C-alpha positions as a printed Julia matrix, in Angstrom:
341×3 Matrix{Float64}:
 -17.42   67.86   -6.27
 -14.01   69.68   -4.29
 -12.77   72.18   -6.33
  -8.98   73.66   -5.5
  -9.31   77.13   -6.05
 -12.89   78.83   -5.95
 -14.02   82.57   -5.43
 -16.58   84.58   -4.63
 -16.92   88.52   -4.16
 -19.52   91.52   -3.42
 -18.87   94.42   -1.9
 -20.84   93.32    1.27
 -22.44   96.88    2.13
 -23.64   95.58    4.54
 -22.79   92.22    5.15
 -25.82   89.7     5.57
 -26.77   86.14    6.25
 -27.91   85.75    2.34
 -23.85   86.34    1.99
 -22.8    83.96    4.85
 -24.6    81.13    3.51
 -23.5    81.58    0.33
 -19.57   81.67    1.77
 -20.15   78.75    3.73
 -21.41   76.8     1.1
 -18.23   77.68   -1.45
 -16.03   77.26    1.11
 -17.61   73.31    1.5
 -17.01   73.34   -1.9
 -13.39   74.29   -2.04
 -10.16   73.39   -1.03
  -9.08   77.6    -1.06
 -12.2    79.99   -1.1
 -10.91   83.28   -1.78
 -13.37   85.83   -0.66
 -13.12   89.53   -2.99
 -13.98   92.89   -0.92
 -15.52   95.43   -3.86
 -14.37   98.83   -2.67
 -15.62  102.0    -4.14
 -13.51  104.75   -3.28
 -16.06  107.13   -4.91
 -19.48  105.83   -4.15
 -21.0   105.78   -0.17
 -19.91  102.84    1.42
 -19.51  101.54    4.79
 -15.86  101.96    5.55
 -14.22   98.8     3.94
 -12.02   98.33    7.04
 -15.61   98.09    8.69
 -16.8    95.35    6.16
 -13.17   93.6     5.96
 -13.6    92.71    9.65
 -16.64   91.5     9.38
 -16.17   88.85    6.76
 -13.11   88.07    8.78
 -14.56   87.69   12.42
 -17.12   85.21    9.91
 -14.98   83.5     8.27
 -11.36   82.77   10.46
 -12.8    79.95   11.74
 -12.93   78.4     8.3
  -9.5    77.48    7.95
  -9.58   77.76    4.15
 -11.04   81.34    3.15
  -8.75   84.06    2.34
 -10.54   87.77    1.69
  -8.67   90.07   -0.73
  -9.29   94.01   -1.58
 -10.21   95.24   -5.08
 -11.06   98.81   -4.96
 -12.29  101.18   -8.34
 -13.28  104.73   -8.53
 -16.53  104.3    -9.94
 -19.13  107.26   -8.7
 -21.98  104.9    -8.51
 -22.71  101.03   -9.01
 -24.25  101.44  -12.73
 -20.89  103.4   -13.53
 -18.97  100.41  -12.93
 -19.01   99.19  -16.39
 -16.85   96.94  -19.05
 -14.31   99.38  -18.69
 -13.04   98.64  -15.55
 -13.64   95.02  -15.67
 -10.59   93.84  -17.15
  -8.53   95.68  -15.2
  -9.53   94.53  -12.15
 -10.29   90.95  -13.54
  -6.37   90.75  -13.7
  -5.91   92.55  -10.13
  -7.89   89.72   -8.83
  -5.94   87.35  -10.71
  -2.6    88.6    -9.59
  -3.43   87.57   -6.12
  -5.38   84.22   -6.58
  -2.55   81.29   -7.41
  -3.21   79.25  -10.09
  -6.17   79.0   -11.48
  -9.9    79.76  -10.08
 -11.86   76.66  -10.86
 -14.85   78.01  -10.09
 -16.66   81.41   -9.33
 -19.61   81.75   -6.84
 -22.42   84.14   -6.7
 -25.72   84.37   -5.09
 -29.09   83.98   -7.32
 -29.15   88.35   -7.42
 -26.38   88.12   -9.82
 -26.86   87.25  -13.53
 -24.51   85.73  -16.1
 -23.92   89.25  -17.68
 -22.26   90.13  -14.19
 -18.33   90.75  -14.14
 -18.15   87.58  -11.98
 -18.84   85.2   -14.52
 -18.0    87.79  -17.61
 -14.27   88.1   -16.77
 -13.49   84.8   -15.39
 -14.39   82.78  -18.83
 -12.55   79.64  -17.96
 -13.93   79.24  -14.52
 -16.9    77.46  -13.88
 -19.81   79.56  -12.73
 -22.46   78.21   -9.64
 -25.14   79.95   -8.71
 -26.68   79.31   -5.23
 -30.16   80.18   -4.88
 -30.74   83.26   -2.49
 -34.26   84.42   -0.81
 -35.33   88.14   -0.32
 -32.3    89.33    1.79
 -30.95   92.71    0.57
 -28.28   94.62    1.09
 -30.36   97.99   -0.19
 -33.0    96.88    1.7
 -31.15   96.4     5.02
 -29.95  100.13    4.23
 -32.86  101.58    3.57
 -34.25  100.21    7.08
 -32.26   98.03    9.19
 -34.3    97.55   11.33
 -37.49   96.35    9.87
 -35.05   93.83    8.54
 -32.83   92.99   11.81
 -33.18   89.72   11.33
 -30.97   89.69    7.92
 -28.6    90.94   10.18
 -25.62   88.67   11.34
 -24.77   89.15   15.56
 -21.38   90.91   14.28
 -22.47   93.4    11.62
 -25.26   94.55   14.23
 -23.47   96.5    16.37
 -22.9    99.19   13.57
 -26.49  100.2    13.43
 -27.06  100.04   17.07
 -28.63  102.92   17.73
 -27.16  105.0    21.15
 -29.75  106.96   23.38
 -28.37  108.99   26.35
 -30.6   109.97   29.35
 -29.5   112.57   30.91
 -30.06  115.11   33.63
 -29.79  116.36   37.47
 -30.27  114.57   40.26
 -33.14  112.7    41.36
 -35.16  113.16   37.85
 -35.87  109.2    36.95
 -32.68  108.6    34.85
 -31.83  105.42   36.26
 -35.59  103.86   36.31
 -36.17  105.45   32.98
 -32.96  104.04   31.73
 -33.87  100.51   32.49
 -37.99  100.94   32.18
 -37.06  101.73   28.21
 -34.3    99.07   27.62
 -37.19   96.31   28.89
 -40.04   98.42   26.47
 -37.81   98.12   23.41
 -35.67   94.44   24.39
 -32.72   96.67   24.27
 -29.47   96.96   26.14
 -28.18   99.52   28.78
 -25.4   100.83   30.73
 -26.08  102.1    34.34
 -24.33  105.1    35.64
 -20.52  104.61   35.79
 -19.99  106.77   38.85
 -22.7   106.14   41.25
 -20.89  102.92   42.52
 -17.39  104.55   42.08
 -18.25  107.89   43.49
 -19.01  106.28   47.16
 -15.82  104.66   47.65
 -15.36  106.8    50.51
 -18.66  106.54   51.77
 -20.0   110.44   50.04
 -19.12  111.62   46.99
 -17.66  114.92   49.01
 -14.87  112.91   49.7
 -13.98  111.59   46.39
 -10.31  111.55   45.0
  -9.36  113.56   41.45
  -8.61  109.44   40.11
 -12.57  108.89   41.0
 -13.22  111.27   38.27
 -10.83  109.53   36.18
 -11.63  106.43   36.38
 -15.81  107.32   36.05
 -14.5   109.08   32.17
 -12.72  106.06   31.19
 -14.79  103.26   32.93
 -18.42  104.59   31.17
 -16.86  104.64   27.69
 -15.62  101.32   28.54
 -18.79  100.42   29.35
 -20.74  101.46   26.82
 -18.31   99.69   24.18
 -18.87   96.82   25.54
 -22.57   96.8    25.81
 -22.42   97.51   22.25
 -21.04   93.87   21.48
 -24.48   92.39   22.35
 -25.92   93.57   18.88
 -29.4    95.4    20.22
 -31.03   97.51   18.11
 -30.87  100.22   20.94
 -28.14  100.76   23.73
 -29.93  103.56   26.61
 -27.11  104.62   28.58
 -27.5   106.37   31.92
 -25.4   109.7    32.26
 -22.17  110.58   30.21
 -18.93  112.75   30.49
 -20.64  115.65   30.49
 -22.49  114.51   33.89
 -19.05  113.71   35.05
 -17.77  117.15   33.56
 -20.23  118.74   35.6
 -19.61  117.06   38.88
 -15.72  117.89   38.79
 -16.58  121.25   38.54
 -19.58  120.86   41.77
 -17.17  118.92   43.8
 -14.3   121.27   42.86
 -11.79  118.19   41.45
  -8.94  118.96   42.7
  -6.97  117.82   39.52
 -10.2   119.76   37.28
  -7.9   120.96   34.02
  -6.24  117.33   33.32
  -9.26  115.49   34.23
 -11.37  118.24   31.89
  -9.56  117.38   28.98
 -10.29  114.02   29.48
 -13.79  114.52   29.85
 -13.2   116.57   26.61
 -12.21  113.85   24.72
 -14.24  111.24   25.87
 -17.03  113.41   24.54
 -15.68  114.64   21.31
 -15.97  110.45   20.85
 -19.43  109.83   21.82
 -22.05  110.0    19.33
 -25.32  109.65   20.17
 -29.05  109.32   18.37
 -31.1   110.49   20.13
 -30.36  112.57   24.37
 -33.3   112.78   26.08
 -33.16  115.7    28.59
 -34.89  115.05   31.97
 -36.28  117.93   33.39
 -36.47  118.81   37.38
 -40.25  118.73   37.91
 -40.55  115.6    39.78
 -40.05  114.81   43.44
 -36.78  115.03   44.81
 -36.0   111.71   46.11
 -32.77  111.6    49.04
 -31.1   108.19   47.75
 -28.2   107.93   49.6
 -25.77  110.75   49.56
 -27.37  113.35   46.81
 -26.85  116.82   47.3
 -28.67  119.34   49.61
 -27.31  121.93   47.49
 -28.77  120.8    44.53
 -32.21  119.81   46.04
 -32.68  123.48   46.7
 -32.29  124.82   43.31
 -32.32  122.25   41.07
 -33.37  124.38   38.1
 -30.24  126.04   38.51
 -28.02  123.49   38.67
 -29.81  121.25   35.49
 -29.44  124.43   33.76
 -26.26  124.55   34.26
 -25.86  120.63   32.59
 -27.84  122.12   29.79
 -25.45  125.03   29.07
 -22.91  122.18   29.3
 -24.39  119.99   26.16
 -25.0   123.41   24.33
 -21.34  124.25   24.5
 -20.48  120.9    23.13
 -22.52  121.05   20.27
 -25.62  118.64   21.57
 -28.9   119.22   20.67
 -31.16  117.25   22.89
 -35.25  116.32   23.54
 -36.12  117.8    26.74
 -38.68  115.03   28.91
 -41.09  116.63   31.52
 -44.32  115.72   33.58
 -45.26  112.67   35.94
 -43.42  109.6    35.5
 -45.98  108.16   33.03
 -46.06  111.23   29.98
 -42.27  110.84   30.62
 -42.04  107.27   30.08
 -44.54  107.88   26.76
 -42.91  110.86   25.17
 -39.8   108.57   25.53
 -40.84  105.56   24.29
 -42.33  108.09   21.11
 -39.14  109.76   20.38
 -37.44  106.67   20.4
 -39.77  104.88   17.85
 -39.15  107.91   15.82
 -35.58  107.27   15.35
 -36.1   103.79   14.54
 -38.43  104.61   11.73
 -36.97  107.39   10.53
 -33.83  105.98    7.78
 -32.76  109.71    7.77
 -29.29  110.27    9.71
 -28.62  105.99    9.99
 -24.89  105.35   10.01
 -25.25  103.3     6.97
């Protein structure tokens, strides 16, 4: 059976594929599905912008699926009682035409729910749903990662930033970790664009520029492949430190950038490398800092300090590196404390 007019609604926090099956199946089912965002302005939710987009990046291939908002003030779930039900029965009413022939809900609903309460001369169906949680997904997403569609996962993709002087196993960290985990990673924005004129003594005040802008650019895309864990290789405070090295030439506007860049970045976990292993000349590094590199990766540290990061300083041979990495990285992803759901 087609019905004209059906609807379905949650407050998708976070979305999952238990939801997207159930949407695709109503939306078979219908002529118009009209899909109903729960916001609670009161209660801790993922941004609804945030949830709106995913439903619609799911669902605008569809053709026939509308999503509408209907928010309530509510402090918690259980608070959201008969008394705001008819209410917002009629909000959802006011912006459905016609009549709703039929109201969906997953199998984790019951027919007390305000789905099928306040919609009395609809037609209720039930589809069947398996173990998929939305509190379960935010209590750990990532012992459940595979409840997770490709375009919600990029919001719990967890960012780890390797950072430190010259020549202390950034890049081969970087990339040794991302292959240990199955995770993604950005190389070094500036190592390629910092030789355009053959040494980085040479390089123009737009090098600079371009380094700020082309990392975050970088990084934002990376994020689109939905890992679990993005490693990224150096940051604007790198490149903050550099302008000042290389005395940039344009250092106050191209500061602020690096200023901002930074106040943007947010990161999980920064693993500090310290300058204890051999100094290896790859191409054009620095003389300068080869001969007092404590110095100068102090001088990064003071650097993340005045910006407010904390950080997990790595030391020893390439091997207790590589394993006090690889542990303070499992920590994050086991600890639920701090997620950004």
């Amino acid at each position: 059976m087609r019905y004209k007019v059906g609807m379905y609604g949650g407050s998708f926090n976070p979305l999952h594929l238990g939801h997207v099956r159930c949407i695709i199946q109503a939306a078979n089912m219908c002529e118009n599905l009209y899909v109903v965002l729960s916001i609670g302005n009161n209660r801790d939710e993922i941004d609804y912008r945030i949830r709106y987009r995913w439903l619609y990046q799911l669902t605008k291939h569809i053709g026939n699926v509308k999503i509408i908002l209907l928010s309530d003030d509510a402090r918690t779930k259980q608070a959201y009682t008969e008394e705001y039900w008819k209410k917002d029965a009629e909000k959802v009413k006011s912006e459905i035409p016609g009549d709703i022939d039929v109201v969906f809900c997953g199998s984790d609903y019951d027919e007390n729910s305000f789905w099928n309460v306040c919609y009395p001369d609809s037609e209720f169906h039930v589809f069947q749903r398996d173990d998929i949680s939305s509190t379960k997904i935010r209590e750990n997403p990532y012992a459940h990662w595979d409840w997770i569609p490709d375009v919600v996962r990029p919001y719990y993709t967890k960012k780890v930033l390797l950072i430190g002087g010259e020549s202390t196993g950034k890049s081969t960290l970087t990339i040794n970790l991302s292959n240990h985990f199955n995770a993604g990673f950005i190389e070094e924005a500036g190592r390629e664009l910092s030789e355009r004129s053959g040494t980085d003594l040479l390089m123009l005040s737009e090098d600079f520029t371009e380094i700020l802008l082309q990392h975050k650019l970088n990084e934002m895309k990376a994020l689109e492949a939905g890992k679990q864990i993005l490693f990224e290789d150096t940051d604007a405070l790198v490149t903050l430190f550099y302008m000042n090295f290389l005395k940039d030439s344009n250092i106050e506007k191209n500061k602020a950038l690096a200023d901002a860049v930074d106040a943007l970045n947010q990161y999980d976990l920064v693993l500090f490398l310290e300058p204890d292993v051999e100094f290896v000349q790859d191409g054009d590094r620095s003389m300068e800092i080869q001969n007092d590199r404590e110095k100068y990766s102090n001088q990064i540290k003071e650097l993340l300090r005045k910006h407010g990061r904390t950080f997990v300083c790595i030391s020893g041979t390439y091997q207790e590196r590589y394993l006090k990495a690889v542990r303070e990285v499992e920590a994050i992803l086991n600890n639920p404390d701090g997620m950004k759901g």
